[in-house]
Coordinates of C-alpha atoms in Angstrom, one line a residue:
M1 CA 27.0 9.8 -7.1
D2 CA 24.0 10.9 -9.0
I3 CA 21.4 11.4 -6.8
S4 CA 18.8 11.9 -10.0
N5 CA 19.7 8.1 -10.9
M6 CA 19.6 6.6 -7.6
I7 CA 17.3 3.8 -7.4
V8 CA 15.9 3.3 -3.7
E9 CA 13.8 0.6 -2.4
L10 CA 12.7 1.3 0.9
F11 CA 12.0 -1.5 3.6
D12 CA 10.9 0.3 6.8
V13 CA 11.3 3.6 9.1
F14 CA 11.0 3.1 12.8
V15 CA 12.6 4.5 16.1
F16 CA 15.6 2.1 17.7
E17 CA 15.9 2.3 21.7
E18 CA 18.2 0.7 23.8
K19 CA 19.2 1.3 27.5
N20 CA 22.1 -0.8 28.9
D21 CA 23.8 -0.2 32.2
T22 CA 26.9 -1.5 30.7
P23 CA 27.7 -1.3 26.9
A24 CA 26.4 -3.8 24.8
K25 CA 28.1 -5.4 22.4
L26 CA 26.3 -6.5 18.7
R27 CA 27.9 -8.0 15.8
S28 CA 25.7 -8.7 12.3
K29 CA 25.9 -12.5 12.2
T30 CA 25.4 -12.2 8.5
R31 CA 26.3 -9.7 5.8
R32 CA 22.7 -7.6 5.9
N33 CA 21.8 -7.1 2.1
F34 CA 19.9 -3.8 3.2
S35 CA 21.4 -0.6 3.9
A36 CA 20.6 1.4 7.4
L37 CA 20.5 5.3 7.6
S38 CA 19.9 6.6 10.9
M39 CA 19.8 10.1 13.2
R40 CA 21.1 9.8 16.7
I41 CA 18.5 11.3 19.1
G42 CA 18.9 11.4 23.0
S43 CA 22.0 8.8 22.9
S44 CA 25.5 8.4 24.4
D45 CA 28.5 8.1 22.1
T46 CA 28.3 4.8 19.9
T47 CA 31.6 3.1 18.3
Y48 CA 31.5 1.1 15.0
Y49 CA 34.4 -1.4 14.4
C50 CA 34.3 -2.2 10.3
N51 CA 37.0 -3.1 8.0
G52 CA 39.8 -2.2 10.4
E53 CA 38.3 1.5 10.9
V54 CA 37.1 2.7 14.5
I55 CA 34.0 5.0 14.0
K56 CA 32.5 7.4 16.8
A57 CA 29.0 8.4 16.3
E58 CA 27.8 11.2 18.9
N59 CA 24.3 12.6 19.6
G60 CA 23.1 14.3 16.4
D61 CA 25.4 11.9 14.0
I62 CA 23.6 11.1 11.0
C63 CA 25.3 7.3 9.9
L64 CA 25.2 5.0 6.7
V65 CA 25.7 1.4 7.1
P66 CA 26.0 0.2 3.9
Q67 CA 24.2 -3.4 2.6
N68 CA 26.8 -6.4 2.9
T69 CA 28.8 -4.6 5.5
E70 CA 29.8 -6.9 8.5
Y71 CA 30.5 -4.7 11.8
I72 CA 30.8 -4.7 15.5
R73 CA 28.6 -2.0 17.5
V74 CA 29.2 -0.7 21.1
A75 CA 26.9 1.4 22.8
K76 CA 25.0 1.8 26.5
K77 CA 22.1 4.1 25.2
E78 CA 20.7 5.1 22.0
K79 CA 17.6 6.3 20.5
I80 CA 17.6 6.2 17.1
L81 CA 15.5 7.3 13.7
V82 CA 16.2 4.6 11.1
F83 CA 15.6 3.9 7.5
H84 CA 16.2 0.7 6.3
F85 CA 16.5 0.5 2.5
N86 CA 18.5 -0.7 -0.9
V87 CA 19.9 1.3 -3.4
H88 CA 21.3 -0.8 -6.3
N89 CA 23.5 1.8 -8.0
Y90 CA 25.5 3.2 -5.0
I91 CA 28.4 1.7 -3.4
S92 CA 30.5 2.1 0.1
P93 CA 33.1 0.3 1.5
S94 CA 32.6 0.9 5.0
I95 CA 30.2 2.5 7.7
K96 CA 30.1 6.3 7.4
C97 CA 29.0 8.7 10.2
F98 CA 28.4 12.3 9.2
K99 CA 28.9 15.3 11.6
I100 CA 25.8 17.8 10.9
E101 CA 25.5 21.4 11.1
D102 CA 21.9 21.6 10.3
K103 CA 20.5 19.0 13.0
K104 CA 17.2 20.5 13.0
T105 CA 16.6 20.3 9.4
Y106 CA 17.6 16.8 9.0
E107 CA 15.7 15.5 12.2
E108 CA 12.6 17.4 11.1
M109 CA 13.0 15.3 7.8
F110 CA 13.6 12.1 9.7
F111 CA 10.5 12.5 12.0
K112 CA 8.3 13.2 8.9
A113 CA 8.9 10.0 7.1
L114 CA 8.5 8.2 10.6
C115 CA 5.1 9.9 10.4
V116 CA 4.4 9.2 6.7
W117 CA 5.3 5.6 7.5
Q118 CA 3.2 4.8 10.6
K119 CA 0.0 6.6 9.2
K120 CA 0.4 4.4 6.1
Q121 CA -1.9 6.5 4.1
P122 CA -2.2 5.7 0.6
G123 CA 0.7 6.2 -1.4
Y124 CA 3.1 6.4 2.1
R125 CA 5.8 4.1 0.6
Y126 CA 6.4 6.4 -2.4
E127 CA 6.2 9.7 0.0
A128 CA 8.3 8.2 2.8
T129 CA 10.8 7.2 -0.4
S130 CA 11.2 10.3 -1.5
I131 CA 11.8 11.7 1.9
L132 CA 14.4 9.6 2.2
C133 CA 15.8 10.6 -1.3
S134 CA 15.6 14.2 -0.1
I135 CA 17.8 13.6 3.2
L136 CA 20.3 11.8 1.0
A137 CA 20.4 14.8 -1.7
K138 CA 21.1 17.0 1.2
L139 CA 23.9 14.9 2.5
Q140 CA 25.4 15.1 -1.2
K141 CA 24.7 18.9 -1.0
D142 CA 26.3 19.1 2.0
G143 CA 29.6 17.5 0.6
M144 CA 29.0 14.4 2.7
L145 CA 28.5 11.8 0.3
L146 CA 31.2 11.6 -1.7
E147 CA 32.9 8.5 -3.4
A148 CA 36.3 7.2 -3.8
S149 CA 37.7 6.0 -6.9
E150 CA 36.9 2.2 -6.9
D151 CA 33.6 3.0 -5.0
R152 CA 32.7 5.5 -8.4
I153 CA 33.9 2.5 -10.3
L154 CA 31.5 -0.1 -8.4
S155 CA 28.6 2.5 -8.7
K156 CA 28.6 2.8 -12.1
A157 CA 29.1 -0.9 -12.7
L158 CA 26.0 -1.3 -10.4
E159 CA 24.2 1.1 -12.5
I160 CA 24.7 -0.4 -16.0
I161 CA 23.5 -3.8 -14.3
E162 CA 20.4 -2.3 -13.1
S163 CA 19.5 -0.6 -16.3
N164 CA 19.9 -3.7 -18.3
F165 CA 19.6 -7.2 -16.1
K166 CA 15.8 -7.4 -17.5
S167 CA 17.5 -8.4 -21.0
P168 CA 18.4 -11.6 -22.0
S169 CA 21.2 -10.5 -24.4
F170 CA 22.8 -8.7 -21.5
K171 CA 26.2 -10.3 -20.6
I172 CA 28.5 -8.9 -17.5
Q173 CA 31.5 -8.8 -20.0
S174 CA 29.7 -5.7 -21.5
V175 CA 29.9 -3.9 -18.4
S176 CA 33.8 -4.2 -18.1
E177 CA 33.8 -2.9 -21.7
K178 CA 32.1 0.1 -20.6
L179 CA 34.0 0.7 -17.6
F180 CA 37.1 0.5 -19.8
I181 CA 38.6 -2.2 -16.9
S182 CA 39.2 -5.7 -17.2
S183 CA 37.1 -8.5 -16.3
A184 CA 39.5 -9.9 -13.8
S185 CA 39.5 -6.3 -12.6
L186 CA 35.9 -6.0 -12.2
R187 CA 35.7 -9.4 -10.5
Q188 CA 38.2 -8.5 -7.7
K189 CA 36.1 -5.2 -7.1
F190 CA 32.9 -7.4 -6.7
S191 CA 34.6 -9.8 -4.4
R192 CA 35.9 -7.6 -2.2
R193 CA 32.9 -5.8 -1.7
F194 CA 30.4 -8.4 -2.1
S195 CA 32.1 -12.1 -1.8
L196 CA 30.4 -12.7 -5.1
T197 CA 31.3 -12.5 -8.6
P198 CA 29.6 -9.7 -11.2
K199 CA 27.9 -12.6 -12.6
Q200 CA 26.7 -14.2 -9.5
Y201 CA 25.3 -10.7 -8.4
L202 CA 23.6 -10.2 -11.8
E203 CA 21.9 -13.6 -11.0
K204 CA 20.7 -12.8 -7.4
R205 CA 19.4 -9.4 -8.9
R206 CA 17.2 -11.7 -11.3
I207 CA 15.8 -14.1 -8.9
K208 CA 14.9 -10.6 -6.3
E209 CA 13.0 -9.6 -9.3
A210 CA 11.5 -12.6 -10.0
I211 CA 10.2 -12.9 -6.2
I212 CA 8.7 -9.7 -6.7
M213 CA 6.8 -10.6 -9.6
L214 CA 5.9 -14.2 -7.9
K215 CA 4.3 -12.4 -5.3
S216 CA 1.7 -10.8 -7.6
N217 CA 0.5 -14.6 -8.5
Y218 CA -0.6 -13.1 -11.9
F219 CA 2.5 -14.1 -14.2
S220 CA 3.2 -17.6 -15.5
Q221 CA 6.7 -18.8 -14.9
K222 CA 7.6 -18.4 -18.7
E223 CA 6.6 -14.7 -18.3
I224 CA 8.4 -13.9 -15.1
A225 CA 11.8 -15.8 -16.6
V226 CA 11.5 -13.5 -19.8
A227 CA 10.6 -10.2 -17.7
C228 CA 13.8 -11.0 -15.5
G229 CA 16.6 -11.5 -18.1
F230 CA 16.6 -15.1 -18.2
S231 CA 17.3 -17.2 -21.5
D232 CA 14.7 -19.7 -20.8
V233 CA 12.1 -20.8 -18.3
K234 CA 14.2 -24.2 -17.5
Y235 CA 17.3 -22.3 -16.4
F236 CA 15.2 -19.6 -14.6
R237 CA 13.7 -22.7 -12.5
Y238 CA 17.2 -24.0 -12.2
A239 CA 18.8 -20.5 -11.0
F240 CA 15.9 -19.9 -8.6
K241 CA 16.2 -23.5 -6.7
K242 CA 19.8 -23.0 -6.7
E243 CA 19.2 -19.5 -5.3
I244 CA 16.4 -19.8 -2.7
G245 CA 16.9 -23.7 -2.3
K246 CA 13.2 -24.5 -3.0
T247 CA 11.7 -25.1 -6.4
I248 CA 9.6 -22.2 -7.5
S249 CA 6.2 -24.5 -6.8
D250 CA 7.6 -25.0 -3.6
F251 CA 8.5 -21.5 -2.5
N252 CA 4.7 -20.2 -3.4
K253 CA 3.4 -23.3 -1.6
T254 CA 5.4 -22.9 1.7
V255 CA 6.5 -19.2 1.5
L256 CA 4.3 -16.5 -0.2
S257 CA 1.1 -18.5 1.4
I258 CA 2.6 -16.8 4.9
P259 CA 0.3 -13.8 5.8
G260 CA 1.9 -10.8 6.2
A261 CA 5.6 -11.9 5.1
N262 CA 7.9 -9.7 4.1
Y263 CA 10.3 -11.0 1.4
D264 CA 11.6 -7.7 0.0
R265 CA 14.6 -8.4 1.6
I266 CA 16.1 -11.8 0.3

């Protein structure tokens, strides 16, 4: 993974604390469409069950739970510092647990991001995102964020999509051509990781960008369609309703009108 090319969207930084007399067993009901990076402080052992693997997390460990990952977590006592975020051009097949030697430095970075996020001074989101990227960069420098062969292929595919999805002329076929793999192989990799075809993933990415533009209440539907890579406004309206379950007009009326609503995770 090339940290310099990473595209990160940060949603939240917070402290999660749980105390139970008996271990709590939690299962994600759906595949979460955002990732979580956490550091355990003052926690007992935690166990993750994911894709047939058993991952043990101890106090002081850092864990990365990739987006679209389904898992079972068993823990009795946890106090963790957490980032919720998206990375559009990195992929991991399972939860990763990092055994940290330089715990003090990492903990200081996590707490700094938490402080920045809670104060919410001008530019706080950019500053906290910068700290998150610094943590990920340090994990890579420390030899921890290493990708398997299939992970690298998917990461490169996501990078190509992220760089080109706003262009109406961009076709998914060009992804497999640039990666020198067959279209069938690319579909298999996306299906295993996302339960989506590459074309479905591309359309979801375009709709997500459209929602960001809709939130501004500044652009016309035609302008948004063009900016998000749709060939015409009619297809944009069709694709939006298919994905969200509402027309654009109904979405604006019933969703965007809710004060304080957060739609970054849609």
